[in-house]
């Protein structure tokens, strides 16, 4: 949840930096982030990251607060890539 909050805040136009002052009880593995480039699709990113394009919904679900549809991603967006 912490990563989703920071991701949403960092993807707001005009926001250059997000100060992370949230704490957690148990630390999880560090998330991987991917910056969307022109021509990317969630399937293409899933293929690069997992070796399987069909796992695109895993990326969509992890970024659902800022993505309304799996086909609507834009260059410059930062997406969380779950393990």
C-alpha positions as a printed NumPy array, in Angstrom:
array([[  0.   ,   0.   ,   0.   ],
       [  2.86 ,   2.349,   0.825],
       [  4.374,   1.955,  -2.65 ],
       [  0.981,   2.571,  -4.288],
       [  0.521,   5.819,  -2.344],
       [  3.99 ,   7.07 ,  -3.269],
       [  3.516,   6.012,  -6.894],
       [  0.214,   7.887,  -7.178],
       [  1.672,  11.025,  -5.602],
       [  4.744,  10.918,  -7.841],
       [  2.644,  10.643, -11.017],
       [  0.911,  14.   , -10.523],
       [  1.828,  16.731, -12.992],
       [  4.095,  19.297, -11.355],
       [  5.237,  17.01 ,  -8.513],
       [  8.981,  16.64 ,  -8.735],
       [  9.692,  14.926,  -5.42 ],
       [  7.726,  12.961,  -2.826],
       [  9.067,  12.915,   0.721],
       [  8.516,   9.424,   2.081],
       [  7.755,   9.774,   5.782],
       [  5.508,   6.711,   6.044],
       [  6.589,   3.883,   8.315],
       [  5.905,   0.159,   8.123],
       [  5.883,  -2.604,  10.72 ],
       [  7.566,  -5.237,   8.529],
       [  9.773,  -4.301,   5.608],
       [  9.007,  -6.054,   2.337],
       [ 11.313,  -6.596,  -0.62 ],
       [ 12.174,  -3.402,  -2.469],
       [  9.804,  -2.877,  -5.397],
       [ 10.983,  -2.505,  -8.963],
       [  9.748,   0.493, -10.958],
       [  9.577,   0.867, -14.731],
       [  9.184,   4.125, -16.689],
       [  6.867,   3.736, -19.676],
       [  8.312,   4.698, -23.069],
       [  6.55 ,   5.275, -26.373],
       [  5.308,   2.009, -27.877],
       [  5.073,   0.177, -24.554],
       [  2.093,  -1.959, -23.576],
       [  1.559,  -3.795, -20.311],
       [  1.996,  -7.058, -22.229],
       [  5.326,  -5.904, -23.637],
       [  6.504,  -4.801, -20.178],
       [  5.362,  -8.126, -18.66 ],
       [  7.297, -10.   , -21.359],
       [ 10.454,  -7.979, -20.545],
       [ 10.107,  -8.268, -16.767],
       [  8.678, -11.777, -16.327],
       [  9.303, -13.513, -19.643],
       [  5.531, -13.963, -20.079],
       [  3.314, -11.342, -21.751],
       [  0.199, -12.931, -20.224],
       [  1.217, -11.671, -16.76 ],
       [  0.309,  -8.076, -17.693],
       [ -2.653,  -8.128, -15.26 ],
       [ -0.195,  -8.519, -12.37 ],
       [  1.313,  -5.144, -13.329],
       [ -2.13 ,  -3.617, -13.905],
       [ -3.399,  -4.71 , -10.475],
       [ -0.281,  -3.327,  -8.748],
       [ -0.86 ,   0.066, -10.396],
       [ -4.661,   0.14 , -10.312],
       [ -4.969,   3.375,  -8.312],
       [ -3.566,   5.33 , -11.269],
       [ -4.531,   3.072, -14.202],
       [ -8.164,   2.893, -15.288],
       [ -7.641,   0.328, -18.058],
       [ -4.753,  -2.004, -19.039],
       [ -4.565,  -0.396, -22.499],
       [ -4.196,   3.156, -21.171],
       [ -0.571,   3.76 , -20.237],
       [  1.448,   6.79 , -21.296],
       [  5.137,   7.585, -21.817],
       [  6.701,   8.961, -18.662],
       [  4.461,   7.047, -16.256],
       [  6.277,   5.155, -13.516],
       [  4.815,   1.688, -12.952],
       [  5.438,  -0.605,  -9.995],
       [  6.525,  -4.073, -11.125],
       [  5.592,  -6.578,  -8.392],
       [  7.797,  -9.582,  -7.681]])
